[in-house]
XYZ file of N, CA, C and O in Angstrom:
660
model
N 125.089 87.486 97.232
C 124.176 86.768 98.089
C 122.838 86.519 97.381
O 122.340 85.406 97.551
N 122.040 87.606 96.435
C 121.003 87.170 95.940
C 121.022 86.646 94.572
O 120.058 86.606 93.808
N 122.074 86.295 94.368
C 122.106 85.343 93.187
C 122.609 83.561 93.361
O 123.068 82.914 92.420
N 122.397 83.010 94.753
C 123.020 81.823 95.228
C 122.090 81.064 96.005
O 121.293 81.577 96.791
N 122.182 80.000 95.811
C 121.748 78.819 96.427
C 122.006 79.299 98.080
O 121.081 79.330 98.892
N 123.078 79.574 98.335
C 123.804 79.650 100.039
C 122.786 80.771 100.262
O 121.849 80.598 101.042
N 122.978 82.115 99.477
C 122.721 83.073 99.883
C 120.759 82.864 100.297
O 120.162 83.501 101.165
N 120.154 81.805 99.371
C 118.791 81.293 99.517
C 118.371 80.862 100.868
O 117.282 81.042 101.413
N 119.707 80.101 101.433
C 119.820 78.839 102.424
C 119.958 80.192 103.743
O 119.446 79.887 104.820
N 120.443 81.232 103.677
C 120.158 82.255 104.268
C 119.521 82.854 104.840
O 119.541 83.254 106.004
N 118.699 82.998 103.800
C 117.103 83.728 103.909
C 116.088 83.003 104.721
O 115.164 83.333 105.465
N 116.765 81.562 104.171
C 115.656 80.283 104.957
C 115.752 80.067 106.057
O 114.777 79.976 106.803
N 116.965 79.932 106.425
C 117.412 80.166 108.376
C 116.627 81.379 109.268
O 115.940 81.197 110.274
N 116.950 82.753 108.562
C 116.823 83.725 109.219
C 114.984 84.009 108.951
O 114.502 84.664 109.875
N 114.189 83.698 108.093
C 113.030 83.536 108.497
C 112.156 82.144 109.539
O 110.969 82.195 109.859
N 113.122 80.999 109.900
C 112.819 80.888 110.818
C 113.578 80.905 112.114
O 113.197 80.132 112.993
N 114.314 81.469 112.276
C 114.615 81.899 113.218
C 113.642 83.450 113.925
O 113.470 83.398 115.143
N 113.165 84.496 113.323
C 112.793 85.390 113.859
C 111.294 85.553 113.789
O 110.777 85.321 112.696
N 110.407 85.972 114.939
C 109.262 86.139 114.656
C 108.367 86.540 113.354
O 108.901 86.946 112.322
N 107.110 86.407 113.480
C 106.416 86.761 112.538
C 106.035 88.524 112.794
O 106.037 89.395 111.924
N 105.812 88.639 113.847
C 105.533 90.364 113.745
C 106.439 91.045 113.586
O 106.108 92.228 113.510
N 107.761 90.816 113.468
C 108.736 91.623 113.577
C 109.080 92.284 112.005
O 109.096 91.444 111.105
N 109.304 93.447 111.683
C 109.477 94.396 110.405
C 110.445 93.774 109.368
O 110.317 93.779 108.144
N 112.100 92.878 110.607
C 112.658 92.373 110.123
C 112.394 91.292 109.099
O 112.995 91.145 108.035
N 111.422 90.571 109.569
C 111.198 89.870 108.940
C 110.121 89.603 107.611
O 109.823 88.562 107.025
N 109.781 90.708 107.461
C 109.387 91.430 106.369
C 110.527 91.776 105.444
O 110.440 91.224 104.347
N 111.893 92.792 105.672
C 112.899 92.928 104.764
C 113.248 91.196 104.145
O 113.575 90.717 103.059
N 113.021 90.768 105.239
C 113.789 89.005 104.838
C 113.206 88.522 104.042
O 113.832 87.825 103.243
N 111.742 88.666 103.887
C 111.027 88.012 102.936
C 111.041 88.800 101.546
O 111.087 88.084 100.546
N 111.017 89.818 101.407
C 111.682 90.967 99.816
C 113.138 90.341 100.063
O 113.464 90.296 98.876
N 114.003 89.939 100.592
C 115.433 89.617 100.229
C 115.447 88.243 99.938
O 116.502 87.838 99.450
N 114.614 87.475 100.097
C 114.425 86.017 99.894
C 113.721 85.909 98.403
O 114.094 85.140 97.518
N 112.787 86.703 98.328
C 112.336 87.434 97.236
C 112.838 87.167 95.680
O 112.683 86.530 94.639
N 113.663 88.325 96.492
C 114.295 88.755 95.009
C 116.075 88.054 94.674
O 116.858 88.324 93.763
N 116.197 87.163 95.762
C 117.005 86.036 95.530
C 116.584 85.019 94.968
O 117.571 84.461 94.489
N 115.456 84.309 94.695
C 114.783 83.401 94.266
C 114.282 84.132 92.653
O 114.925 83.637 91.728
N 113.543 84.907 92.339
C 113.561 85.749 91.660
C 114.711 85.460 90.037
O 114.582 85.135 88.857
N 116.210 85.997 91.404
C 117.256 86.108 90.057
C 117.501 84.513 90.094
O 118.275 84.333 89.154
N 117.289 83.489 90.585
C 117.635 82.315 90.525
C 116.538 81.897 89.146
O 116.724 80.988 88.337
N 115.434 82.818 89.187
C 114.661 82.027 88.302
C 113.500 80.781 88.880
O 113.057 79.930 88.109
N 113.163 80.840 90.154
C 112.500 80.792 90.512
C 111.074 81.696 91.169
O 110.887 82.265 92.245
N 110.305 81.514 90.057
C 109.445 82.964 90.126
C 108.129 81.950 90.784
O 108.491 81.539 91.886
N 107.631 81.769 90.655
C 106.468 80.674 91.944
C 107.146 80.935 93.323
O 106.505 81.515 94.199
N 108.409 80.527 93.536
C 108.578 80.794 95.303
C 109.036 82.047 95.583
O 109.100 82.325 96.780
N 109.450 83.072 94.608
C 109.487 84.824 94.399
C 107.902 85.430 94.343
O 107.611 86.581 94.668
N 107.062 84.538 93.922
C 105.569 85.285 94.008
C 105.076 85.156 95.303
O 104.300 86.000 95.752
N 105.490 84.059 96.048
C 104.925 83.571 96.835
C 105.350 84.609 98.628
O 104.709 84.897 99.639
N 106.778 84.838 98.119
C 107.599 85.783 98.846
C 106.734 87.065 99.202
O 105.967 87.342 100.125
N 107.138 87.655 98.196
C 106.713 89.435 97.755
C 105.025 89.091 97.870
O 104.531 90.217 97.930
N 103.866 88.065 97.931
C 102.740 88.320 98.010
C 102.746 88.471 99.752
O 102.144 89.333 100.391
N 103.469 87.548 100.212
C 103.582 87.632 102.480
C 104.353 88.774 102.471
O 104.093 89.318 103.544
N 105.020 89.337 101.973
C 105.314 91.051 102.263
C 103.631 91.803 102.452
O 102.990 92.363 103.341
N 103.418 91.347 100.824
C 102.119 92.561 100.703
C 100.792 92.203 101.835
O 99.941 93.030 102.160
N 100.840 91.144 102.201
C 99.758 90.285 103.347
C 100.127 90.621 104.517
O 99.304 91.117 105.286
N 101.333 90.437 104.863
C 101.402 90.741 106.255
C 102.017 91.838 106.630
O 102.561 92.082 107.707
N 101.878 92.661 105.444
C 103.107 93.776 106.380
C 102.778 95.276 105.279
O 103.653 96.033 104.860
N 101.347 95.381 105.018
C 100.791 96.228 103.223
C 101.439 97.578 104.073
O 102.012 98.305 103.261
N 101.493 97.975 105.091
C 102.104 99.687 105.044
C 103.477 99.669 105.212
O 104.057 100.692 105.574
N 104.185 98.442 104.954
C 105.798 98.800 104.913
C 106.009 99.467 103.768
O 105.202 99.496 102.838
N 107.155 100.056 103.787
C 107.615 100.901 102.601
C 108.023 99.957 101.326
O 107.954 100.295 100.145
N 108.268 99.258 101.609
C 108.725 98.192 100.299
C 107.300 97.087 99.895
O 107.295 96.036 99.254
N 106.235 97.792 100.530
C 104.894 96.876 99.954
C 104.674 97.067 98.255
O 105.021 96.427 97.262
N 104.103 97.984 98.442
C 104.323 98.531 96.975
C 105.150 97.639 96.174
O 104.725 96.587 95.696
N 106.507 98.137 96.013
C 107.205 97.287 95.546
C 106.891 95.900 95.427
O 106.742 95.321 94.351
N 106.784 95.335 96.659
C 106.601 93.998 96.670
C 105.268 93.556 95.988
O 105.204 92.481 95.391
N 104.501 94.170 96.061
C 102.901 93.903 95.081
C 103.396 94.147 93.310
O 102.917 93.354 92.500
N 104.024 94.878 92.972
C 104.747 95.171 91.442
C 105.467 94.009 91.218
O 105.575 93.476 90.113
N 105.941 93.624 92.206
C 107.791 92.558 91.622
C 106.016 91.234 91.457
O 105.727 90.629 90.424
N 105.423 91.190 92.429
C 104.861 90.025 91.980
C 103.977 90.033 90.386
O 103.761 88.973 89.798
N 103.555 91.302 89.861
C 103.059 91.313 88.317
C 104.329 91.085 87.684
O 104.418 90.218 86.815
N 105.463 91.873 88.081
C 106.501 91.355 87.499
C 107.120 89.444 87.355
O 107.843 89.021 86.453
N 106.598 88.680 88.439
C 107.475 87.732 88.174
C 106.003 86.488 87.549
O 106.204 85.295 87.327
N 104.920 87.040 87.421
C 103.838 86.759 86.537
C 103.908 86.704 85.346
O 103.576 85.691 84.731
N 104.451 88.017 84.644
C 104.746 88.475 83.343
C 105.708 87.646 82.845
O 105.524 87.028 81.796
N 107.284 87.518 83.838
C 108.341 86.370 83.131
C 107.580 85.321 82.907
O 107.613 84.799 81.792
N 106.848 84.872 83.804
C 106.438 83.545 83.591
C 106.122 83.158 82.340
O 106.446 82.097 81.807
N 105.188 84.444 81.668
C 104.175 84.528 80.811
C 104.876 84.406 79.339
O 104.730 83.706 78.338
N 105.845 85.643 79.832
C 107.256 85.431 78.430
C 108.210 84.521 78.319
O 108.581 84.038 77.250
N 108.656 84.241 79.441
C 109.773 83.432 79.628
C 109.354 82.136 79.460
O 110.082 81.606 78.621
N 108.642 81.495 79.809
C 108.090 80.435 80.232
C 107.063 80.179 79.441
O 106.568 79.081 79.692
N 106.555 80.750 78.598
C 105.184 80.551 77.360
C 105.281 79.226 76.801
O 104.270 78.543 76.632
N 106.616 78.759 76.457
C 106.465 77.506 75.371
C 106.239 76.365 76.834
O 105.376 75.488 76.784
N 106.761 76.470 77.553
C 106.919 75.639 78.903
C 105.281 75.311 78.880
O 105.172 74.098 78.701
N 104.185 75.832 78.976
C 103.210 76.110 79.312
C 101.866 75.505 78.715
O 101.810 75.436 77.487
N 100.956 75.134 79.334
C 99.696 74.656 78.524
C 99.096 76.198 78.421
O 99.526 77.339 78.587
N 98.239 75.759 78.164
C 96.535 77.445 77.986
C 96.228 77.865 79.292
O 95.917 79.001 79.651
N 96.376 76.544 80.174
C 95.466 77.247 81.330
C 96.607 77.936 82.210
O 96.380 78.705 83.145
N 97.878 77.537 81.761
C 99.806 77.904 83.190
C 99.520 79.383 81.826
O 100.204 80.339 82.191
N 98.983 79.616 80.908
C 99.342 81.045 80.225
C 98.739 82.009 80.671
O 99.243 83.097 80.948
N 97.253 81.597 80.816
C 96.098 81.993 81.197
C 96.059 82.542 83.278
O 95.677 83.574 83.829
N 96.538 81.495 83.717
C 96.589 81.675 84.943
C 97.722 82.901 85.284
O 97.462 83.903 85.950
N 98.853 82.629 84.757
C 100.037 83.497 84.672
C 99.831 85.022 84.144
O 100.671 85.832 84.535
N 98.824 85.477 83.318
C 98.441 86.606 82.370
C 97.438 87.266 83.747
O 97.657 88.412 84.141
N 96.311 86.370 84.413
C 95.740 86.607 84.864
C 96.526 87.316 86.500
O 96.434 88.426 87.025
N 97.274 86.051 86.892
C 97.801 86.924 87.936
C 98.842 88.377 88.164
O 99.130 89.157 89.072
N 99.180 88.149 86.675
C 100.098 89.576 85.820
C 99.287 90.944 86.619
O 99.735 91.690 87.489
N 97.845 90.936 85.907
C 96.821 91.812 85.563
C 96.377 92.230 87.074
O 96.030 93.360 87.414
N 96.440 91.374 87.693
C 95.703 91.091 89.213
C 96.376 91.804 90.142
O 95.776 92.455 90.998
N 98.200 91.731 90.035
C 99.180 92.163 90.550
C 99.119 93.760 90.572
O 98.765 94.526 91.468
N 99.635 94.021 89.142
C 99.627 95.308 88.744
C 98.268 96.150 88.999
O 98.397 97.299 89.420
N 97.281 95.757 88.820
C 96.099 96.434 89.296
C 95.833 97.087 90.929
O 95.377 98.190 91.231
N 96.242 96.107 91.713
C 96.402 96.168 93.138
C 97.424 97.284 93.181
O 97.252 98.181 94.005
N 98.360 97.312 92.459
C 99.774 98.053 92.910
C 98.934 99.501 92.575
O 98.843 100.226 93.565
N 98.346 100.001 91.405
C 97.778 100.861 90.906
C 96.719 101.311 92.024
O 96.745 102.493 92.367
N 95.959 100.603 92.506
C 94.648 100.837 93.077
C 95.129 101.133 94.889
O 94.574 101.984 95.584
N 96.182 100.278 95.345
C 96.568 100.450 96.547
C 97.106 101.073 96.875
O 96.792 101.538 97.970
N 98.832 101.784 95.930
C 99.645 102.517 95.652
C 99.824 103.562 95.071
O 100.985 103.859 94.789
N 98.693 104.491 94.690
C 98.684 105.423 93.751
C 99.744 106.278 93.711
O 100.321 106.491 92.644
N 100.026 106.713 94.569
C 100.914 107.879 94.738
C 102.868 106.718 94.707
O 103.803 107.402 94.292
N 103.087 105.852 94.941
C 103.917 105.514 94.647
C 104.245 105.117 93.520
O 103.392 104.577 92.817
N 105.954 105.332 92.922
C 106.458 105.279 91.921
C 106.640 103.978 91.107
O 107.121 103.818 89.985
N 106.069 103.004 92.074
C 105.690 101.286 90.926
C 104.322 101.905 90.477
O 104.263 102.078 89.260
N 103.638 102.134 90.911
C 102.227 102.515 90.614
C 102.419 103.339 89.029
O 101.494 103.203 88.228
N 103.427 104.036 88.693
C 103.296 104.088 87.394
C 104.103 103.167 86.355
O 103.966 102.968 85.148
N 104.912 102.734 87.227
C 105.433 101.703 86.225
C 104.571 100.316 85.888
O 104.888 99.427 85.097
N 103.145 100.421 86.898
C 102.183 99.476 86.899
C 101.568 99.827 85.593
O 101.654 99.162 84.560
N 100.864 101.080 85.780
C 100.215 101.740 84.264
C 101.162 100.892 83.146
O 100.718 99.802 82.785
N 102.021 101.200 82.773
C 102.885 101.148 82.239
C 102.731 99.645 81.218
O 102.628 99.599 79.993
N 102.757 98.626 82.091
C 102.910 97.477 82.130
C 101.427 97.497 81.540
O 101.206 97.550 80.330
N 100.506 97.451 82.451
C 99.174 97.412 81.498
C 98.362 97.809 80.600
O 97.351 97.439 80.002
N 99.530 99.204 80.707
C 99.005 100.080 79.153
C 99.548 99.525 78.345
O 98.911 99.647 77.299
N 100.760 98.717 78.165
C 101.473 97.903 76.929
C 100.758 97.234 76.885
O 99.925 97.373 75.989
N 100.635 96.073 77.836
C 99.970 94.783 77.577
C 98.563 95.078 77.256
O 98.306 94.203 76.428
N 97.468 95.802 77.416
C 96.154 95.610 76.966
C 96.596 96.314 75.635
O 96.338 95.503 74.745
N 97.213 97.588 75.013
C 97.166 97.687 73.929
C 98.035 96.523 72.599
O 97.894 96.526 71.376
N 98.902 95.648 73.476
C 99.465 94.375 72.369
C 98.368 93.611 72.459
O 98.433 92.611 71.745
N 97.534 93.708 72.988
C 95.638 92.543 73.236
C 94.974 93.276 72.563
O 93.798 92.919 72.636
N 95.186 94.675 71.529
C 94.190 95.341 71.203
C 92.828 95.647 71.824
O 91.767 95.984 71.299
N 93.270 95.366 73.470
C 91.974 95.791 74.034
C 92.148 97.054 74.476
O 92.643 97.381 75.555
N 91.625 97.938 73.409
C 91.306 99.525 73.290
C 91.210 100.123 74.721
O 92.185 100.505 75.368
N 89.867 100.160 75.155
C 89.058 100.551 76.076
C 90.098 100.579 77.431
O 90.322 101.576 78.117
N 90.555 99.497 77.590
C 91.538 99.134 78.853
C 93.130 100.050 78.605
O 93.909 100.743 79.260
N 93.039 99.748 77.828
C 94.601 100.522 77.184
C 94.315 101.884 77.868
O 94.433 102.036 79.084
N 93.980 102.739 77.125
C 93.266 103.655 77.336
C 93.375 104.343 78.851
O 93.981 105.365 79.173
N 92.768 103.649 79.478
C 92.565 103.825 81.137
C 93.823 103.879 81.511
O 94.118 104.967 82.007
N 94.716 103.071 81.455
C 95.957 102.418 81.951
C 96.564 103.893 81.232
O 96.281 104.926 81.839
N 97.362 104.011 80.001
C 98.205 104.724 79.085
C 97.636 106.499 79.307
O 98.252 107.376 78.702
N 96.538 106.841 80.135
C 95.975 107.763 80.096
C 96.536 108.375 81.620
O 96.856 109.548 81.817
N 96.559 107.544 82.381
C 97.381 107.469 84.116
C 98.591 107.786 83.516
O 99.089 108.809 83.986
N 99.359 107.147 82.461
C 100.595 107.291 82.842
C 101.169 108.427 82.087
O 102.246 108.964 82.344
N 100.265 108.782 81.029
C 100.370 110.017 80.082
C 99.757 111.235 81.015
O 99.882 112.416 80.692
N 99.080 110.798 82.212
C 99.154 112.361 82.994
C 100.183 112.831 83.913
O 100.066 113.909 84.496
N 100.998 112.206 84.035
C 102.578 111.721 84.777
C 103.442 111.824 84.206
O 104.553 112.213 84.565
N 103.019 111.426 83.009
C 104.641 111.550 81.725
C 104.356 112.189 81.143
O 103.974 111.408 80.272
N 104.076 113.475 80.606
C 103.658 113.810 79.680
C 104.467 113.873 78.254
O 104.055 113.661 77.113
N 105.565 114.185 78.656
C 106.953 113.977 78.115
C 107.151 112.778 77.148
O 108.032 112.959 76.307
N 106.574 111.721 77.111
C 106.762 110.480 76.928
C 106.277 110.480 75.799
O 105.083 110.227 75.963
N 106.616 110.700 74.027
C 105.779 110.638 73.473
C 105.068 109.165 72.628
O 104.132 109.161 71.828
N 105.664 108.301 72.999
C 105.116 107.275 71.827
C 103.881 106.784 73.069
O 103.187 105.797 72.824
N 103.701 107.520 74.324
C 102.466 107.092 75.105
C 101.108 107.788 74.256
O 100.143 107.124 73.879
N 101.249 109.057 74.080
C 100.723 109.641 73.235
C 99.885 109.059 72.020
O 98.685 109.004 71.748
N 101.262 108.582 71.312
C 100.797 107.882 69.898
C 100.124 106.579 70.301
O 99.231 106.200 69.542
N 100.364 105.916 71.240
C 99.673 104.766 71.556
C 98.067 105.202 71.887
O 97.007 104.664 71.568
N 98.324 106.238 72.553
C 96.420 106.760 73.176
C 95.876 107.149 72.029
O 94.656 106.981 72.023
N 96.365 107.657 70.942
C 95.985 107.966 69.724
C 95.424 107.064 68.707
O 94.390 107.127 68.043
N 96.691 105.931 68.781
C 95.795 104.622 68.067
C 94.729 104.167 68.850
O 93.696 103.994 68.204
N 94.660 103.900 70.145
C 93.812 103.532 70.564
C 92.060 104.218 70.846
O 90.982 103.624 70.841
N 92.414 105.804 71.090
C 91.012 106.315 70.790
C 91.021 105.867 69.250
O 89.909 105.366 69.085
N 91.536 105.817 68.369
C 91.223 105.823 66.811
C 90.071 105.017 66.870
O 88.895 105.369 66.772
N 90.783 103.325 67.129
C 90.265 102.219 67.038
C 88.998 101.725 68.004
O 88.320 100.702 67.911
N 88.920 102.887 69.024
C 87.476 102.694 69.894
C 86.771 103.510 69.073
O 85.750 102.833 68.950
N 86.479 105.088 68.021
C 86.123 105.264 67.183
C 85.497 104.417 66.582
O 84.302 104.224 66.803
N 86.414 103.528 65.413
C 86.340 102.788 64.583
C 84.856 101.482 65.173
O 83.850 101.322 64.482
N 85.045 100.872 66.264
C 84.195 100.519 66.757
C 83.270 100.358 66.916
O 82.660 99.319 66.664
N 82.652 101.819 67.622
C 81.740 102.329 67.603
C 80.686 102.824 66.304
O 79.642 103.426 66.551
């Protein structure tokens, strides 16, 4: 079902068919989601998972739904790079950052919330932006400790704020 056109045509019925306050219709919109999503449509998957996180932020699948949207930012960003002028890279990077931050800042204690770190501890340290890395890779190295190339990454990166300075 979430890999189909029908299964899309689905989602589209049954959100209008059922109210707006109803919880249900919150699951419908993460299942519409992440059907659009695997179709490869990530604009009407952002657009999804952002009316989860708007109208419905203490459902249990908010979280989630605030992550899948840095997530379907990021494809854009990779997937879609040559597709793209400066400003669809720029806009796309930006709403990446915007996503994942929220998930971090809103979600702490939930388990996207470190896979948020995660995401922005890679991405600011492939930007060589030290300082940010840092913050991000430092959350997720107090959680993982286990993890060692997080380590070596916080390592290059204090190096090179050193170096800096």
């Amino acid at each position: 079902v979430f890999r189909s056109e029908k299964g899309l045509a689905v989602f589209d019925l049954i959100i209008l068919e059922l109210k707006p306050e109803r919880e249900r219709l919150g699951r419908t919109y993460m299942y519409r989601a992440a059907c659009r999503h695997r179709l490869g449509n990530y604009i009407g998957s952002i657009e999804d998972y952002q009316m989860m996180v708007d109208y419905w932020p203490e459902h249990r699948w908010a979280a989630t739904a605030q992550y899948m949207v840095g997530n379907c930012y990021r494809e854009l960003l990779e997937v879609r790079i040559w597709a793209m002028d400066d400003d669809g890279a720029e806009a796309a990077e930006a709403g990446m950052e915007k996503a994942y931050k929220a998930t971090i800042e809103n979600y702490p204690d939930k388990s996207v919330s470190l896979y948020a770190c995660k995401r922005m501890g890679q991405h600011c340290y492939d930007q060589d932006r030290w300082a940010d890395a840092v913050e991000y890779l430092e959350k997720w190295y107090e959680r993982e400790p286990e993890v060692e190339y997080v380590r070596g990454m916080l390592d290059i990166c204090l190096e090179q704020l050193a170096k800096s300075n």
